[in-house]
Short mmCIF file of C-alpha atoms and ligand atoms in Angstrom, two decimals:
data_model
loop_
_atom_site.label_atom_id
_atom_site.label_comp_id
_atom_site.label_asym_id
_atom_site.label_seq_id
_atom_site.Cartn_x
_atom_site.Cartn_y
_atom_site.Cartn_z
CA MET A 1 145.64 0.71 128.75
CA ALA A 2 148.38 0.37 131.33
CA LYS A 3 147.68 -1.78 134.36
CA THR A 4 146.38 0.46 137.13
CA SER A 5 147.88 0.30 140.59
CA LYS A 6 145.46 0.55 143.48
CA ASP A 7 147.02 3.80 144.62
CA LEU A 8 147.32 6.24 141.75
CA ARG A 9 150.09 8.21 143.45
CA SER A 10 153.64 7.09 144.09
CA PRO A 11 154.78 6.97 147.73
CA LEU A 12 157.31 9.72 147.06
CA SER A 13 154.71 11.98 145.50
CA ARG A 14 152.44 11.38 148.49
CA ALA A 15 155.21 12.22 150.94
CA ARG A 16 156.08 15.43 149.13
CA GLY A 17 152.42 16.41 149.05
CA LEU A 18 152.95 18.78 146.13
CA GLY A 19 150.80 17.14 143.42
CA ALA A 20 151.34 16.92 139.66
CA ALA A 21 152.33 20.56 139.19
CA LYS A 22 154.83 20.39 142.09
CA ASP A 23 153.63 23.51 143.84
CA GLY A 24 151.04 22.18 146.30
CA VAL A 25 147.85 24.19 146.70
CA HIS A 26 149.29 27.45 145.35
CA HIS A 27 148.12 26.71 141.79
CA PHE A 28 144.63 25.80 143.02
CA TRP A 29 144.41 28.95 145.11
CA VAL A 30 145.58 31.53 142.55
CA LEU A 31 143.37 29.99 139.84
CA ARG A 32 140.37 30.63 142.11
CA VAL A 33 141.42 34.14 143.17
CA SER A 34 141.82 35.07 139.49
CA ALA A 35 138.39 33.52 138.77
CA LEU A 36 136.83 35.75 141.44
CA ALA A 37 138.43 38.87 139.95
CA LEU A 38 137.28 37.81 136.48
CA ILE A 39 133.58 37.79 137.41
CA PRO A 40 133.09 41.59 137.29
CA LEU A 41 135.79 42.10 134.65
CA SER A 42 134.24 39.56 132.23
CA LEU A 43 130.71 40.91 132.69
CA TRP A 44 131.96 44.42 131.98
CA PHE A 45 133.95 43.29 128.96
CA VAL A 46 131.15 41.27 127.35
CA PHE A 47 128.60 44.05 127.73
CA SER A 48 131.11 46.63 126.45
CA VAL A 49 132.04 44.58 123.40
CA ALA A 50 128.38 43.97 122.56
CA CYS A 51 127.72 47.73 122.80
CA LEU A 52 130.74 48.49 120.61
CA ALA A 53 129.74 45.86 118.05
CA SER A 54 126.23 47.32 117.76
CA GLY A 55 127.71 50.74 116.89
CA PRO A 56 129.83 51.75 113.89
CA ALA A 57 132.84 49.89 115.41
CA ASP A 58 135.22 51.67 113.06
CA PHE A 59 138.77 52.68 113.99
CA TYR A 60 137.84 56.03 115.53
CA ALA A 61 134.94 54.68 117.58
CA VAL A 62 137.06 51.90 119.08
CA GLN A 63 140.08 54.19 119.59
CA HIS A 64 137.84 56.68 121.42
CA TRP A 65 136.55 53.89 123.67
CA VAL A 66 139.99 52.45 124.53
CA SER A 67 141.43 55.94 125.17
CA ALA A 68 139.17 56.65 128.14
CA PRO A 69 141.40 56.13 131.22
CA SER A 70 138.86 54.00 133.08
CA VAL A 71 138.39 51.74 130.04
CA ALA A 72 142.15 51.43 129.45
CA VAL A 73 142.76 50.46 133.08
CA ALA A 74 139.88 47.94 133.05
CA LEU A 75 141.18 46.46 129.79
CA VAL A 76 144.69 46.01 131.22
CA LEU A 77 143.21 44.38 134.33
CA PHE A 78 141.00 42.11 132.23
CA LEU A 79 143.84 41.01 129.94
CA ALA A 80 146.32 40.44 132.77
CA THR A 81 143.85 38.51 134.94
CA ALA A 82 142.31 36.48 132.10
CA LEU A 83 145.72 35.42 130.76
CA TYR A 84 147.05 34.58 134.21
CA HIS A 85 143.92 32.50 134.93
CA SER A 86 144.13 30.98 131.47
CA VAL A 87 147.78 29.89 131.71
CA LEU A 88 146.98 28.12 134.99
CA GLY A 89 143.81 26.57 133.59
CA VAL A 90 145.40 25.35 130.37
CA GLU A 91 148.27 23.92 132.41
CA GLU A 92 145.72 21.81 134.30
CA VAL A 93 144.29 20.53 131.02
CA ILE A 94 147.76 19.66 129.64
CA LEU A 95 148.69 17.80 132.83
CA ASP A 96 145.52 15.71 132.51
CA TYR A 97 146.01 14.53 128.94
CA SER A 98 149.74 14.25 128.29
CA THR A 99 152.91 12.69 129.65
CA GLY A 100 156.66 12.74 129.00
CA PRO A 101 158.25 15.00 126.40
CA ALA A 102 154.88 15.98 124.92
CA ARG A 103 153.81 17.28 128.32
CA LEU A 104 156.91 19.44 128.73
CA THR A 105 156.65 20.76 125.18
CA LEU A 106 152.99 21.66 125.55
CA LEU A 107 153.54 23.32 128.95
CA LEU A 108 156.37 25.47 127.61
CA ALA A 109 154.49 26.36 124.43
CA SER A 110 151.41 27.35 126.43
CA LYS A 111 153.42 29.52 128.82
CA PHE A 112 155.32 31.30 126.04
CA LEU A 113 152.17 31.91 123.99
CA HIS A 114 150.26 33.25 127.00
CA ALA A 115 153.15 35.59 127.86
CA ILE A 116 153.29 36.88 124.27
CA VAL A 117 149.52 37.46 124.08
CA ALA A 118 149.52 39.23 127.48
CA ALA A 119 152.47 41.48 126.62
CA ALA A 120 151.17 42.32 123.14
CA GLY A 121 147.59 42.96 124.28
CA ILE A 122 148.56 45.17 127.21
CA PHE A 123 151.13 47.06 125.12
CA ALA A 124 148.46 47.71 122.48
CA VAL A 125 146.03 49.14 125.05
CA LEU A 126 148.72 51.39 126.53
CA LYS A 127 149.86 52.59 123.12
CA VAL A 128 146.30 53.56 122.11
CA ALA A 129 145.49 55.11 125.50
CA LEU A 130 148.72 57.09 125.83
CA GLY A 131 149.40 57.79 122.15
CA MET B 1 165.11 -3.15 135.97
CA THR B 2 161.85 -3.70 134.15
CA THR B 3 159.35 -3.27 136.98
CA LYS B 4 157.30 -0.14 136.49
CA THR B 5 157.10 2.43 139.24
CA PRO B 6 153.58 3.45 140.33
CA ALA B 7 154.04 6.74 138.49
CA GLN B 8 154.69 4.92 135.19
CA SER B 9 151.71 2.60 135.47
CA ARG B 10 149.25 5.39 136.19
CA PRO B 11 146.49 5.63 133.58
CA LEU B 12 146.06 8.84 131.59
CA SER B 13 142.79 10.80 131.70
CA PRO B 14 139.99 10.23 130.66
CA PHE B 15 140.27 6.58 131.72
CA MET B 16 137.15 6.73 133.94
CA LEU B 17 134.72 7.45 131.09
CA GLY B 18 132.68 4.59 129.71
CA GLN B 19 134.17 1.84 131.86
CA TYR B 20 133.47 3.23 135.30
CA TYR B 21 131.04 6.11 134.85
CA ARG B 22 127.62 5.98 133.27
CA PHE B 23 126.69 9.04 131.28
CA GLN B 24 125.06 11.84 133.26
CA TRP B 25 124.13 15.17 131.80
CA THR B 26 126.07 16.95 134.55
CA SER B 27 129.20 15.36 133.03
CA LEU B 28 128.41 17.25 129.85
CA LEU B 29 128.28 20.52 131.81
CA SER B 30 131.58 19.69 133.43
CA PHE B 31 133.20 18.93 130.11
CA GLY B 32 131.70 22.15 128.81
CA HIS B 33 133.63 24.10 131.43
CA ARG B 34 136.88 22.69 130.11
CA ILE B 35 135.98 23.21 126.43
CA THR B 36 134.85 26.80 127.03
CA GLY B 37 138.00 27.39 129.14
CA VAL B 38 140.29 26.34 126.30
CA GLY B 39 138.07 28.12 123.75
CA LEU B 40 138.25 31.32 125.80
CA ALA B 41 142.03 31.08 125.91
CA LEU B 42 142.02 31.12 122.09
CA GLY B 43 139.36 33.86 122.10
CA THR B 44 141.50 36.03 124.36
CA ALA B 45 144.31 35.75 121.81
CA LEU B 46 141.88 37.06 119.15
CA VAL B 47 140.91 39.94 121.47
CA ALA B 48 144.62 40.79 121.78
CA LEU B 49 145.00 40.65 117.97
CA TRP B 50 142.07 43.06 117.62
CA LEU B 51 143.73 45.50 120.07
CA ILE B 52 147.08 45.18 118.27
CA ALA B 53 145.37 46.00 114.97
CA LEU B 54 143.90 49.05 116.67
CA ALA B 55 147.30 50.12 118.01
CA ALA B 56 148.82 49.68 114.53
CA GLY B 57 146.59 52.45 113.18
CA PRO B 58 143.54 53.05 110.94
CA ALA B 59 144.86 51.22 107.87
CA THR B 60 145.58 47.95 109.71
CA TYR B 61 142.39 48.21 111.73
CA GLU B 62 140.20 48.71 108.66
CA ALA B 63 141.91 45.69 107.05
CA VAL B 64 140.93 43.50 110.03
CA ALA B 65 137.47 44.98 110.68
CA PRO B 66 135.70 43.35 107.68
CA HIS B 67 136.50 39.92 109.15
CA ILE B 68 134.83 40.87 112.41
CA LYS B 69 131.79 42.21 110.56
CA ALA B 70 131.53 39.21 108.23
CA TRP B 71 129.04 36.48 109.16
CA TYR B 72 131.76 34.17 110.51
CA GLY B 73 133.19 36.98 112.63
CA GLN B 74 129.79 37.77 114.10
CA VAL B 75 129.07 34.08 114.77
CA LEU B 76 132.45 33.74 116.50
CA LEU B 77 131.85 36.90 118.53
CA PHE B 78 128.43 35.69 119.65
CA ALA B 79 129.78 32.21 120.49
CA TRP B 80 132.61 33.81 122.45
CA THR B 81 130.23 35.94 124.56
CA TRP B 82 128.12 32.88 125.35
CA ALA B 83 131.19 30.74 126.14
CA LEU B 84 132.41 33.40 128.56
CA MET B 85 129.01 33.72 130.26
CA TYR B 86 128.69 29.92 130.51
CA HIS B 87 132.21 29.52 131.93
CA LEU B 88 131.56 32.41 134.32
CA CYS B 89 128.28 30.96 135.66
CA ASN B 90 129.66 27.44 135.91
CA GLY B 91 132.84 28.89 137.44
CA ILE B 92 130.74 30.44 140.22
CA ARG B 93 129.17 26.98 140.69
CA HIS B 94 132.69 25.57 140.99
CA LEU B 95 133.66 28.21 143.56
CA PHE B 96 130.65 27.28 145.73
CA TRP B 97 131.72 23.63 145.54
CA ASP B 98 135.24 24.64 146.51
CA VAL B 99 133.94 26.04 149.81
CA GLY B 100 131.89 22.86 150.28
CA MET B 101 128.47 24.16 149.28
CA GLY B 102 125.90 22.65 146.90
CA PHE B 103 127.60 19.31 146.49
CA ASP B 104 124.61 17.01 147.00
CA LEU B 105 123.22 15.44 143.82
CA LYS B 106 119.93 17.31 143.73
CA THR B 107 121.48 20.73 144.21
CA ALA B 108 124.27 19.97 141.74
CA GLU B 109 121.70 19.01 139.10
CA ARG B 110 119.56 22.07 139.76
CA SER B 111 122.52 24.47 139.74
CA GLY B 112 123.53 22.82 136.45
CA TYR B 113 120.20 23.75 134.85
CA ALA B 114 120.52 27.24 136.34
CA VAL B 115 123.97 27.70 134.78
CA VAL B 116 122.66 26.92 131.30
CA VAL B 117 119.61 29.18 131.67
CA VAL B 118 121.46 32.12 133.29
CA SER B 119 124.29 31.99 130.74
CA ILE B 120 121.77 32.21 127.90
CA VAL B 121 119.88 35.03 129.64
CA LEU B 122 123.10 37.01 130.24
CA THR B 123 124.25 36.57 126.64
CA ALA B 124 120.85 37.61 125.31
CA ALA B 125 120.81 40.57 127.73
CA ALA B 126 124.22 41.82 126.58
CA TRP B 127 123.22 41.78 122.91
CA ALA B 128 119.72 43.13 123.62
CA VAL B 129 121.13 46.06 125.61
CA ALA B 130 123.60 46.71 122.79
CA TYR B 131 121.12 46.65 119.93
CA LEU B 132 117.90 47.84 121.58
CA GLY B 133 119.08 49.92 124.56
C1 HEM C 201 138.73 34.97 129.36
C2 HEM C 201 138.42 34.42 130.47
C3 HEM C 201 138.73 33.01 130.93
C4 HEM C 201 139.57 32.05 130.41
C5 HEM C 201 140.48 32.14 129.19
C6 HEM C 201 139.44 30.87 131.28
C7 HEM C 201 140.11 29.67 131.09
C8 HEM C 201 140.04 28.59 131.93
C9 HEM C 201 140.65 27.31 131.70
C10 HEM C 201 141.48 26.92 130.48
C11 HEM C 201 140.37 26.50 132.78
C12 HEM C 201 140.80 25.06 133.00
C13 HEM C 201 139.66 24.15 132.66
C14 HEM C 201 139.77 22.80 133.27
O1 HEM C 201 140.70 22.51 134.03
O2 HEM C 201 138.90 21.98 132.98
C15 HEM C 201 139.57 27.29 133.69
C16 HEM C 201 139.10 26.81 134.90
C17 HEM C 201 138.32 27.55 135.77
N1 HEM C 201 137.75 28.79 135.51
FE1 HEM C 201 138.15 29.95 133.91
N2 HEM C 201 138.55 31.13 132.29
C18 HEM C 201 138.09 32.43 132.11
C19 HEM C 201 137.16 33.11 132.88
C20 HEM C 201 136.63 32.63 134.07
C21 HEM C 201 135.66 33.33 134.87
C22 HEM C 201 135.02 34.68 134.54
C23 HEM C 201 135.39 32.56 135.95
C24 HEM C 201 134.39 32.96 137.01
C25 HEM C 201 134.10 32.36 138.07
C26 HEM C 201 136.21 31.34 135.84
C27 HEM C 201 136.27 30.30 136.75
C28 HEM C 201 137.01 29.16 136.62
C29 HEM C 201 137.12 28.12 137.64
C30 HEM C 201 136.45 28.12 139.01
C31 HEM C 201 137.94 27.11 137.11
C32 HEM C 201 138.36 25.81 137.78
C33 HEM C 201 137.41 24.74 137.43
C34 HEM C 201 137.81 23.40 137.99
O3 HEM C 201 137.85 23.27 139.23
O4 HEM C 201 138.05 22.48 137.20
N3 HEM C 201 136.94 31.42 134.67
N4 HEM C 201 139.37 28.54 133.15
#
């Protein structure tokens, strides 16, 4: 392992006060706000999925469920909030375990994948609900 | 110029484990938050795939559905609900810490037990309501 300096932060990093992700406390704050919003959304989603899974869960049953306006709106909120929270959370994990080019590659890959999953998931809900 | 800057000589996580920390079961809970967090990220991608299959129409959906109904699909679904309930309960514990509450050792240990118990109760409740309610 590399020799550890007594102070783990460089003087420049300390003076900037913006931390590893370079955006100060913003990242910390929005991760927690999204966590708060996810408490009711996740409880609703888990109970709904369990109820769906215990039924026939065929195409028409699930389509009927997603088509209800309140369900469609809640699904869009859940997907958007979960993926926003997730991209921030995964970023934290990547910053902890990687450096250099691997870090940049992983960060970009994570952001692109999260954006694709969010766009595709939300589009799917809207298509079913409006179609 | 061969001297390393402080940034270059910083150790990479998890350098504290083993050498500086003794094992405590609350560490396991903490690690569990990270594992469930990453697992949930993957799970959310599967949720999106399920919705895309639905949007693609009955033929695609009925091609995907057998995988969900198969034993591995059901195991994954159950594991995902528990992971979400665990991460949710432990996340609430984190949020209390963030406002400076419950940080003393005794409370942190007790809230740790509570997280495990409540997450199991919530998971069991969801599936019980679904199948019995
Ligand atoms: C599908 C839903 C969710 C996903 C994909 C997700 C994902 C993640 C990930 C990847 C992390 C980073 C883990 C780490 O740094 O160790 C994280 C952290 C966190 N999550 Fe979630 N999460 C979800 C739901 C929730 C919910 C419902 C809560 C409720 C309170 C929550 C609260 C938190 C908190 C407080 C943190 C920060 C923990 C820390 O300080 O290290 N998350 N999440």
